[in-house]
Structure formats: structure tokens, C-alpha cells
Amino acid sequence: MTLHITANTAVCIGAGQCVMAAPDLFDQEEHGTVIVLEDEVPADELALVREAAYLCPSRAITYTETSAT
Ligand code: SF4
């Protein structure tokens, strides 16, 4: 199982909670907008991804579980 992470930069307000929660997965560009560093991660990182998505005040981070092929 793999997690596919997406971040909606149109609604990101640059709060940075995602970066604090999961610095290996997210970064911010110059003006604060989120950058997804790793958009495919193993399912064992679900707790981290879930926390980042939960903490995001603008609900910009979403993820789906996909079966690895
Ligand atoms: S926590 Fe949400 S609003 Fe803040 S930088 Fe990350 S994606 Fe953007």
C-alpha cells in the first residue's frame, strides 16, 4: 500500500503546520505556499501524513491510499 499525497496550493495559506508535522514530506516556497517533497510514501507513514492533513488549517492536504503494483 502506498499513500499518494496532494496539496491544493490554491487554498494553502502558508501556515506551515504541515512542515512542522512532517518536514521530510513538506516544505514551503518563498511566499509560504506548500511544496510536497514526497508525493508517494509507504503506508507506514500514514500517521504522519494524517497529522499533517489534520493540522492544516485550510484543509489543503489530501491523501489517497493506492495499491502498489
Ligand atoms: S499547513 Fe496547510 S496552509 Fe499551512 S503551509 Fe501546509 S498546506 Fe499550506
Short mmCIF file of N, CA, C and O and ligand atoms in Angstrom, two decimals:
data_model
loop_
_atom_site.label_atom_id
_atom_site.label_comp_id
_atom_site.label_asym_id
_atom_site.label_seq_id
_atom_site.Cartn_x
_atom_site.Cartn_y
_atom_site.Cartn_z
N MET A 1 0.85 -1.20 0.00
CA MET A 1 0.00 0.00 0.00
C MET A 1 0.88 1.24 0.00
O MET A 1 1.87 1.31 0.70
N THR A 2 0.47 2.19 -0.80
CA THR A 2 1.20 3.46 -0.92
C THR A 2 0.23 4.60 -0.69
O THR A 2 -0.95 4.50 -0.99
N LEU A 3 0.74 5.69 -0.14
CA LEU A 3 -0.07 6.89 0.03
C LEU A 3 0.33 7.90 -1.03
O LEU A 3 1.52 8.17 -1.22
N HIS A 4 -0.66 8.43 -1.70
CA HIS A 4 -0.41 9.48 -2.67
C HIS A 4 -0.89 10.80 -2.06
O HIS A 4 -2.06 10.94 -1.74
N ILE A 5 0.05 11.73 -1.90
CA ILE A 5 -0.26 12.99 -1.21
C ILE A 5 -0.41 14.12 -2.23
O ILE A 5 0.40 14.26 -3.14
N THR A 6 -1.45 14.91 -2.04
CA THR A 6 -1.60 16.11 -2.86
C THR A 6 -1.86 17.31 -1.96
O THR A 6 -2.44 17.17 -0.88
N ALA A 7 -1.40 18.46 -2.40
CA ALA A 7 -1.63 19.69 -1.66
C ALA A 7 -2.24 20.70 -2.63
O ALA A 7 -1.71 20.93 -3.71
N ASN A 8 -3.33 21.28 -2.22
CA ASN A 8 -4.02 22.27 -3.05
C ASN A 8 -3.41 23.64 -2.77
O ASN A 8 -3.73 24.29 -1.77
N THR A 9 -2.51 24.06 -3.64
CA THR A 9 -1.81 25.32 -3.40
C THR A 9 -2.75 26.52 -3.53
O THR A 9 -2.44 27.60 -3.04
N ALA A 10 -3.91 26.33 -4.16
CA ALA A 10 -4.86 27.44 -4.30
C ALA A 10 -5.49 27.82 -2.97
O ALA A 10 -5.90 28.97 -2.78
N VAL A 11 -5.56 26.88 -2.03
CA VAL A 11 -6.17 27.19 -0.73
C VAL A 11 -5.15 27.28 0.40
O VAL A 11 -5.47 27.71 1.50
N CYS A 12 -3.92 26.86 0.13
CA CYS A 12 -2.87 26.94 1.16
C CYS A 12 -2.67 28.39 1.57
O CYS A 12 -2.55 29.28 0.74
N ILE A 13 -2.64 28.61 2.90
CA ILE A 13 -2.43 29.98 3.39
C ILE A 13 -1.04 30.14 3.99
O ILE A 13 -0.74 31.13 4.64
N GLY A 14 -0.20 29.14 3.78
CA GLY A 14 1.20 29.26 4.20
C GLY A 14 1.42 29.18 5.69
O GLY A 14 2.38 29.74 6.21
N ALA A 15 0.52 28.51 6.38
CA ALA A 15 0.62 28.45 7.84
C ALA A 15 1.80 27.61 8.33
O ALA A 15 2.32 27.84 9.41
N GLY A 16 2.20 26.63 7.55
CA GLY A 16 3.41 25.87 7.86
C GLY A 16 3.24 24.71 8.82
O GLY A 16 4.21 24.05 9.15
N GLN A 17 2.02 24.44 9.26
CA GLN A 17 1.83 23.31 10.19
C GLN A 17 2.24 21.99 9.57
O GLN A 17 2.74 21.10 10.24
N CYS A 18 2.02 21.85 8.27
CA CYS A 18 2.39 20.61 7.59
C CYS A 18 3.90 20.39 7.65
O CYS A 18 4.36 19.27 7.86
N VAL A 19 4.66 21.46 7.51
CA VAL A 19 6.13 21.34 7.54
C VAL A 19 6.59 20.97 8.94
O VAL A 19 7.51 20.16 9.11
N MET A 20 5.93 21.54 9.96
CA MET A 20 6.31 21.21 11.34
C MET A 20 5.95 19.77 11.66
O MET A 20 6.68 19.08 12.36
N ALA A 21 4.83 19.30 11.12
CA ALA A 21 4.39 17.94 11.41
C ALA A 21 5.23 16.90 10.66
O ALA A 21 5.54 15.84 11.19
N ALA A 22 5.59 17.21 9.42
CA ALA A 22 6.28 16.22 8.59
C ALA A 22 7.29 16.93 7.69
O ALA A 22 7.08 17.08 6.50
N PRO A 23 8.42 17.34 8.27
CA PRO A 23 9.41 18.11 7.50
C PRO A 23 10.06 17.34 6.36
O PRO A 23 10.61 17.96 5.45
N ASP A 24 9.98 16.02 6.40
CA ASP A 24 10.55 15.24 5.29
C ASP A 24 9.60 15.17 4.10
O ASP A 24 10.00 14.79 3.01
N LEU A 25 8.35 15.51 4.34
CA LEU A 25 7.34 15.37 3.28
C LEU A 25 6.92 16.71 2.68
O LEU A 25 6.49 16.76 1.53
N PHE A 26 7.04 17.77 3.48
CA PHE A 26 6.54 19.08 3.01
C PHE A 26 7.59 20.16 3.23
O PHE A 26 8.39 20.10 4.16
N ASP A 27 7.55 21.14 2.36
CA ASP A 27 8.37 22.34 2.51
C ASP A 27 7.49 23.51 2.07
O ASP A 27 6.35 23.32 1.65
N GLN A 28 8.05 24.69 2.18
CA GLN A 28 7.29 25.88 1.76
C GLN A 28 8.15 26.70 0.82
O GLN A 28 9.36 26.84 1.03
N GLU A 29 7.52 27.24 -0.20
CA GLU A 29 8.27 28.11 -1.10
C GLU A 29 8.40 29.50 -0.47
O GLU A 29 7.92 29.73 0.64
N GLU A 30 9.06 30.38 -1.17
CA GLU A 30 9.41 31.70 -0.64
C GLU A 30 8.24 32.43 0.03
O GLU A 30 8.40 33.05 1.07
N HIS A 31 7.07 32.32 -0.56
CA HIS A 31 5.92 33.05 -0.01
C HIS A 31 5.08 32.19 0.92
O HIS A 31 3.99 32.59 1.32
N GLY A 32 5.58 31.02 1.25
CA GLY A 32 4.91 30.19 2.25
C GLY A 32 4.05 29.08 1.69
O GLY A 32 3.60 28.22 2.44
N THR A 33 3.82 29.10 0.40
CA THR A 33 2.95 28.07 -0.18
C THR A 33 3.63 26.69 -0.09
O THR A 33 4.82 26.56 -0.31
N VAL A 34 2.82 25.74 0.24
CA VAL A 34 3.32 24.38 0.46
C VAL A 34 3.95 23.78 -0.80
O VAL A 34 3.51 24.02 -1.92
N ILE A 35 4.99 23.00 -0.56
CA ILE A 35 5.60 22.18 -1.62
C ILE A 35 5.60 20.74 -1.09
O ILE A 35 6.05 20.50 0.04
N VAL A 36 5.07 19.83 -1.86
CA VAL A 36 5.10 18.42 -1.46
C VAL A 36 6.44 17.83 -1.91
O VAL A 36 6.74 17.80 -3.10
N LEU A 37 7.24 17.42 -0.95
CA LEU A 37 8.56 16.88 -1.28
C LEU A 37 8.47 15.43 -1.70
O LEU A 37 9.23 14.97 -2.55
N GLU A 38 7.57 14.70 -1.07
CA GLU A 38 7.39 13.28 -1.38
C GLU A 38 5.90 13.05 -1.61
O GLU A 38 5.13 13.13 -0.66
N ASP A 39 5.50 12.79 -2.83
CA ASP A 39 4.06 12.61 -3.05
C ASP A 39 3.63 11.15 -3.05
O ASP A 39 2.45 10.84 -3.09
N GLU A 40 4.61 10.25 -2.99
CA GLU A 40 4.29 8.82 -2.86
C GLU A 40 5.08 8.30 -1.66
O GLU A 40 6.32 8.30 -1.70
N VAL A 41 4.39 7.90 -0.62
CA VAL A 41 5.10 7.40 0.56
C VAL A 41 4.49 6.07 0.99
O VAL A 41 3.32 5.79 0.72
N PRO A 42 5.28 5.25 1.67
CA PRO A 42 4.75 3.97 2.14
C PRO A 42 3.65 4.16 3.17
O PRO A 42 3.62 5.18 3.89
N ALA A 43 2.76 3.19 3.25
CA ALA A 43 1.60 3.29 4.13
C ALA A 43 1.99 3.41 5.60
O ALA A 43 1.21 3.91 6.40
N ASP A 44 3.19 3.00 5.96
CA ASP A 44 3.58 3.11 7.38
C ASP A 44 3.80 4.56 7.79
O ASP A 44 4.03 4.85 8.97
N GLU A 45 3.74 5.48 6.84
CA GLU A 45 3.84 6.90 7.20
C GLU A 45 2.46 7.54 7.31
O GLU A 45 2.33 8.77 7.40
N LEU A 46 1.43 6.70 7.34
CA LEU A 46 0.06 7.21 7.38
C LEU A 46 -0.18 8.15 8.56
O LEU A 46 -0.81 9.20 8.40
N ALA A 47 0.33 7.80 9.74
CA ALA A 47 0.09 8.63 10.92
C ALA A 47 0.63 10.04 10.73
O ALA A 47 -0.01 11.03 11.09
N LEU A 48 1.80 10.12 10.12
CA LEU A 48 2.45 11.41 9.87
C LEU A 48 1.66 12.23 8.86
O LEU A 48 1.40 13.43 9.06
N VAL A 49 1.25 11.57 7.78
CA VAL A 49 0.50 12.26 6.73
C VAL A 49 -0.85 12.70 7.26
O VAL A 49 -1.30 13.83 7.02
N ARG A 50 -1.47 11.84 8.03
CA ARG A 50 -2.78 12.16 8.60
C ARG A 50 -2.68 13.36 9.54
O ARG A 50 -3.52 14.24 9.54
N GLU A 51 -1.62 13.40 10.34
CA GLU A 51 -1.44 14.51 11.26
C GLU A 51 -1.23 15.82 10.50
O GLU A 51 -1.82 16.85 10.84
N ALA A 52 -0.40 15.78 9.46
CA ALA A 52 -0.16 16.98 8.66
C ALA A 52 -1.47 17.47 8.04
O ALA A 52 -1.78 18.67 8.07
N ALA A 53 -2.26 16.56 7.51
CA ALA A 53 -3.53 16.93 6.89
C ALA A 53 -4.49 17.48 7.94
O ALA A 53 -5.20 18.46 7.70
N TYR A 54 -4.47 16.86 9.12
CA TYR A 54 -5.37 17.29 10.20
C TYR A 54 -5.01 18.69 10.69
O TYR A 54 -5.89 19.51 10.99
N LEU A 55 -3.71 18.96 10.79
CA LEU A 55 -3.25 20.24 11.34
C LEU A 55 -3.38 21.39 10.36
O LEU A 55 -3.39 22.55 10.76
N CYS A 56 -3.48 21.09 9.08
CA CYS A 56 -3.56 22.15 8.08
C CYS A 56 -4.86 22.93 8.25
O CYS A 56 -5.95 22.35 8.13
N PRO A 57 -4.78 24.22 8.54
CA PRO A 57 -6.00 24.99 8.80
C PRO A 57 -6.87 25.20 7.57
O PRO A 57 -8.06 25.50 7.69
N SER A 58 -6.29 25.07 6.39
CA SER A 58 -7.09 25.32 5.18
C SER A 58 -7.48 24.03 4.48
O SER A 58 -8.00 24.06 3.36
N ARG A 59 -7.19 22.88 5.12
CA ARG A 59 -7.54 21.58 4.54
C ARG A 59 -6.96 21.42 3.12
O ARG A 59 -7.63 20.90 2.23
N ALA A 60 -5.75 21.90 2.97
CA ALA A 60 -5.12 21.85 1.64
C ALA A 60 -4.53 20.48 1.33
O ALA A 60 -4.32 20.15 0.17
N ILE A 61 -4.26 19.71 2.38
CA ILE A 61 -3.56 18.44 2.17
C ILE A 61 -4.55 17.28 2.15
O ILE A 61 -5.35 17.12 3.08
N THR A 62 -4.49 16.52 1.09
CA THR A 62 -5.32 15.31 1.00
C THR A 62 -4.43 14.14 0.61
O THR A 62 -3.33 14.33 0.08
N TYR A 63 -4.92 12.95 0.87
CA TYR A 63 -4.13 11.76 0.52
C TYR A 63 -5.07 10.62 0.17
O TYR A 63 -6.20 10.57 0.66
N THR A 64 -4.58 9.77 -0.68
CA THR A 64 -5.34 8.58 -1.03
C THR A 64 -4.42 7.38 -0.90
O THR A 64 -3.20 7.49 -1.06
N GLU A 65 -5.01 6.26 -0.58
CA GLU A 65 -4.25 5.03 -0.49
C GLU A 65 -4.36 4.31 -1.82
O GLU A 65 -5.44 4.15 -2.36
N THR A 66 -3.23 3.90 -2.34
CA THR A 66 -3.23 3.17 -3.60
C THR A 66 -2.46 1.87 -3.40
O THR A 66 -1.53 1.80 -2.59
N SER A 67 -2.86 0.87 -4.10
CA SER A 67 -2.15 -0.41 -4.03
C SER A 67 -0.90 -0.34 -4.85
O SER A 67 -0.93 0.13 -5.99
N ALA A 68 0.21 -0.77 -4.26
CA ALA A 68 1.46 -0.79 -5.01
C ALA A 68 1.38 -1.89 -6.06
O ALA A 68 0.80 -2.95 -5.81
N THR A 69 1.95 -1.62 -7.20
CA THR A 69 1.92 -2.65 -8.25
C THR A 69 3.29 -3.22 -8.45
O THR A 69 4.27 -2.59 -8.17
S1 SF4 B 1 -0.39 23.56 6.82
FE1 SF4 B 1 -1.78 23.82 5.08
S2 SF4 B 1 -1.97 26.02 4.85
FE2 SF4 B 1 -0.15 25.64 6.07
S3 SF4 B 1 1.57 25.54 4.60
FE3 SF4 B 1 0.82 23.46 4.91
S4 SF4 B 1 -0.67 23.14 3.26
FE4 SF4 B 1 -0.37 25.33 3.47
#
